[in-house]
PDB file of C-alpha atoms in Angstrom:
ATOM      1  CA  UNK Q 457      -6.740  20.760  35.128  1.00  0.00           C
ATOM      2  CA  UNK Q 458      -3.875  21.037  33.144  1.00  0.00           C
ATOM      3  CA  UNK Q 459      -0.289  18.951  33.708  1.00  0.00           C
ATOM      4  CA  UNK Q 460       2.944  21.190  34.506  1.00  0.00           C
ATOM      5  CA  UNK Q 461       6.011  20.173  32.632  1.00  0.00           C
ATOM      6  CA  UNK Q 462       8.944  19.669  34.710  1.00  0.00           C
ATOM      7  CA  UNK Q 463      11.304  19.496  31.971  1.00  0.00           C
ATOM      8  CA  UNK Q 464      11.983  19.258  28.115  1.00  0.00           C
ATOM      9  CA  UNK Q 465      14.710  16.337  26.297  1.00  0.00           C
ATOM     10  CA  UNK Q 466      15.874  16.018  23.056  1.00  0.00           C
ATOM     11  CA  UNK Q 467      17.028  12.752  22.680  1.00  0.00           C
ATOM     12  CA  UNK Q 468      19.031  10.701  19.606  1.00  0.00           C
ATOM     13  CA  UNK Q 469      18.488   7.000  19.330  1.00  0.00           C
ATOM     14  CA  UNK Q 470      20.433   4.435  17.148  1.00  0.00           C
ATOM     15  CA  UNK Q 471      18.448   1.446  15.811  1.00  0.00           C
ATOM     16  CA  UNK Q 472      20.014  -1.245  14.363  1.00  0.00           C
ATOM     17  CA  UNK Q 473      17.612  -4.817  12.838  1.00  0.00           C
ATOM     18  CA  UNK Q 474      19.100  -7.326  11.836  1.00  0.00           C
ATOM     19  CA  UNK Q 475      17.446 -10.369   9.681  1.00  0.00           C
ATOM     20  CA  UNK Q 476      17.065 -13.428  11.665  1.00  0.00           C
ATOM     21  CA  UNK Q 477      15.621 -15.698   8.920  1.00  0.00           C
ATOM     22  CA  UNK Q 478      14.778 -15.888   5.474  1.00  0.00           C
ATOM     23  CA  UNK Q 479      11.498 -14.543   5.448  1.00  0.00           C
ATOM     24  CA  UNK Q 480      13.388 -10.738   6.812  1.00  0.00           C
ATOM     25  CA  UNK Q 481      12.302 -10.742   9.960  1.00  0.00           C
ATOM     26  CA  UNK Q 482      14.185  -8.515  12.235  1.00  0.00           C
ATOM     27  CA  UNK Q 483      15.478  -8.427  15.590  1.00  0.00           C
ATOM     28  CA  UNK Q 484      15.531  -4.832  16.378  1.00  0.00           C
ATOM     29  CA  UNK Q 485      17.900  -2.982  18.879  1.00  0.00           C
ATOM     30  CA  UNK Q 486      17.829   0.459  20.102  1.00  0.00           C
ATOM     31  CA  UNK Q 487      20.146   2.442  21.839  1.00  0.00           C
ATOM     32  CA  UNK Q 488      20.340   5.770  23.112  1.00  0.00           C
ATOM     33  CA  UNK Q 489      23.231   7.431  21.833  1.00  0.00           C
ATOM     34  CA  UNK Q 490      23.011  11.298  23.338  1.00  0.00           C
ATOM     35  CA  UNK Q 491      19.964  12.667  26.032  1.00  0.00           C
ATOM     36  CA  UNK Q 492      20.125  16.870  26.264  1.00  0.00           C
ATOM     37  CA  UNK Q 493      17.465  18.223  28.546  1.00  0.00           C
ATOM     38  CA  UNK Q 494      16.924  21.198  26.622  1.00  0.00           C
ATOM     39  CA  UNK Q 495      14.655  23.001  29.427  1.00  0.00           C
ATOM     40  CA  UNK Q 496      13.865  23.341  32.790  1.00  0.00           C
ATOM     41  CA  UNK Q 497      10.336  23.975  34.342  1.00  0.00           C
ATOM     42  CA  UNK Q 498       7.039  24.992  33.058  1.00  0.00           C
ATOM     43  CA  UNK Q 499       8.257  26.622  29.883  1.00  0.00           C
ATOM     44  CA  UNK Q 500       6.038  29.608  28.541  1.00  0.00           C
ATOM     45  CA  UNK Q 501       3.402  28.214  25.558  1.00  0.00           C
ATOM     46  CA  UNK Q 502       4.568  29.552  22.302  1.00  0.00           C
ATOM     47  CA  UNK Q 503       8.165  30.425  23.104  1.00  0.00           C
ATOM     48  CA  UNK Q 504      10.720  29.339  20.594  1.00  0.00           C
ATOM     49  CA  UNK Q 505      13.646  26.989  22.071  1.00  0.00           C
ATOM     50  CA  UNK Q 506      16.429  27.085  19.960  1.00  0.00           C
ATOM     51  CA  UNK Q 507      17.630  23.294  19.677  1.00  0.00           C
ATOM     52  CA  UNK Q 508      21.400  22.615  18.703  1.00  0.00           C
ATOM     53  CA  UNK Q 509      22.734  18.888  19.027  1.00  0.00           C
ATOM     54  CA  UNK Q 510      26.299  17.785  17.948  1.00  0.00           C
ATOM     55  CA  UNK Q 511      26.275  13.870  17.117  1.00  0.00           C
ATOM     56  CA  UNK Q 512      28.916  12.063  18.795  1.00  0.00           C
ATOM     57  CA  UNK Q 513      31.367  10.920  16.233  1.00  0.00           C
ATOM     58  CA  UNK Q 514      32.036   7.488  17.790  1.00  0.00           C
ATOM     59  CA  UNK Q 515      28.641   6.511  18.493  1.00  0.00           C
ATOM     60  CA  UNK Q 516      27.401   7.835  14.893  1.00  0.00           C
ATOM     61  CA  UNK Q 517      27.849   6.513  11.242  1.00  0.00           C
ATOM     62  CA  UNK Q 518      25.942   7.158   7.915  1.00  0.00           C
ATOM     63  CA  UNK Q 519      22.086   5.670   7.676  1.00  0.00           C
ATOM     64  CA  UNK Q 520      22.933   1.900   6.289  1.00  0.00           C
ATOM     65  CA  UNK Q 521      19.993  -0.663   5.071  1.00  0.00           C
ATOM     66  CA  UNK Q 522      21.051  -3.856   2.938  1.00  0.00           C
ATOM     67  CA  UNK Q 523      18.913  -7.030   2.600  1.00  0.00           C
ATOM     68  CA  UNK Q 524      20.560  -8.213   6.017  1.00  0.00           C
ATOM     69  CA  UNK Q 525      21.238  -5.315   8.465  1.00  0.00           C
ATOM     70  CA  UNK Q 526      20.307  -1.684   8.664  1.00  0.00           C
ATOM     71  CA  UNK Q 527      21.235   1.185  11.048  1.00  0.00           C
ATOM     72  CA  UNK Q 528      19.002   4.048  11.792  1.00  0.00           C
ATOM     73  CA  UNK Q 529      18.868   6.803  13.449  1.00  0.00           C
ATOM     74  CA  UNK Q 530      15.998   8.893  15.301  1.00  0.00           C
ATOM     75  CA  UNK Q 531      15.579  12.197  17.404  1.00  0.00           C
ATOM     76  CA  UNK Q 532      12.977  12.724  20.138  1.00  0.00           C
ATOM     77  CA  UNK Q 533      11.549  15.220  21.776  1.00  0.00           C
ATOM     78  CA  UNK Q 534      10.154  14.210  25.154  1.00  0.00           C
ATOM     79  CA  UNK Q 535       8.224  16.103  27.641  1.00  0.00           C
ATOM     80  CA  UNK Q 536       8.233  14.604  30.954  1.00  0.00           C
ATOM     81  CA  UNK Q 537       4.928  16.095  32.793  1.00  0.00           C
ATOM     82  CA  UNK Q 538       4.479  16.467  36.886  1.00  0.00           C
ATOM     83  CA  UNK Q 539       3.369  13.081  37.388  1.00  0.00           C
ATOM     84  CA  UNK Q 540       5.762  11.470  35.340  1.00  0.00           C
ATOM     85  CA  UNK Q 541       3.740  11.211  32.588  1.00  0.00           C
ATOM     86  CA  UNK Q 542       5.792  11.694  28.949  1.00  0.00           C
ATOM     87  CA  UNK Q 543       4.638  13.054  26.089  1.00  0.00           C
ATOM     88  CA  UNK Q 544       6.821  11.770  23.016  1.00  0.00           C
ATOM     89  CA  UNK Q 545       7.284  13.138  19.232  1.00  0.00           C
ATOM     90  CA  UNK Q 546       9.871  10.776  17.087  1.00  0.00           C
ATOM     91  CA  UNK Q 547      11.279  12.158  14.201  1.00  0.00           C
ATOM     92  CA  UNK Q 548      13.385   9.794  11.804  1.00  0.00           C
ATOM     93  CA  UNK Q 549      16.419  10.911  10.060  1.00  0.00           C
ATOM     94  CA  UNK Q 550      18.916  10.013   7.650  1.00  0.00           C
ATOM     95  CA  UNK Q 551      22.543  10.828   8.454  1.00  0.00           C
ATOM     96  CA  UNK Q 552      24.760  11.005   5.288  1.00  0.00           C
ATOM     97  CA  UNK Q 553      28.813  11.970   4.867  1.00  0.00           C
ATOM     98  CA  UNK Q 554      29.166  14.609   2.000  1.00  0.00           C
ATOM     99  CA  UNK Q 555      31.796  13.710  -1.028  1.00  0.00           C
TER     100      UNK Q 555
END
């Protein structure tokens, strides 16, 4: 039997690990930054969704990694089934500034 979906998200998370001893080690955090729910129902197999996000300025800032810190930044796609069950693709990216 298969699952209906009761609704699509796209979702961006912010990571940020930071070393916590000498041997880099990190104490990760992660942070939802912006949740769209990009559909509604039990969406037809094979359609295309078009899929525009703007970042939030102040909760956004260029892909960072030193020896000591680094902020990243993911997007997910998550598909939350009739019983609650979620299905979950992550997708790293880099955000940069251009010159």
């Amino acid at each position: 039997m298969t699952k209906r979906a009761l609704h699509l998200d796209l979702s961006c998370i912010r990571s940020s690990n930071q070393s916590i001893s000498e041997y880099f080690r990190y104490a990760k955090d992660a942070t939802e930054i912006q949740n769209i729910q990009i559909a509604e129902g039990d969406v037809m197999r094979g359609l295309a969704i078009p899929i525009h996000m703007v970042f939030p300025r102040l909760f956004t800032c260029v892909t960072t990694a030193t020896n000591n810190f680094k902020i990243e930044f993911e997007v997910n796609i998550v598909i939350v089934l009739q019983d609650d069950h979620l299905i979950t693709e992550n997708f790293p990216i880099k955000l940069y500034r251009p010159l």
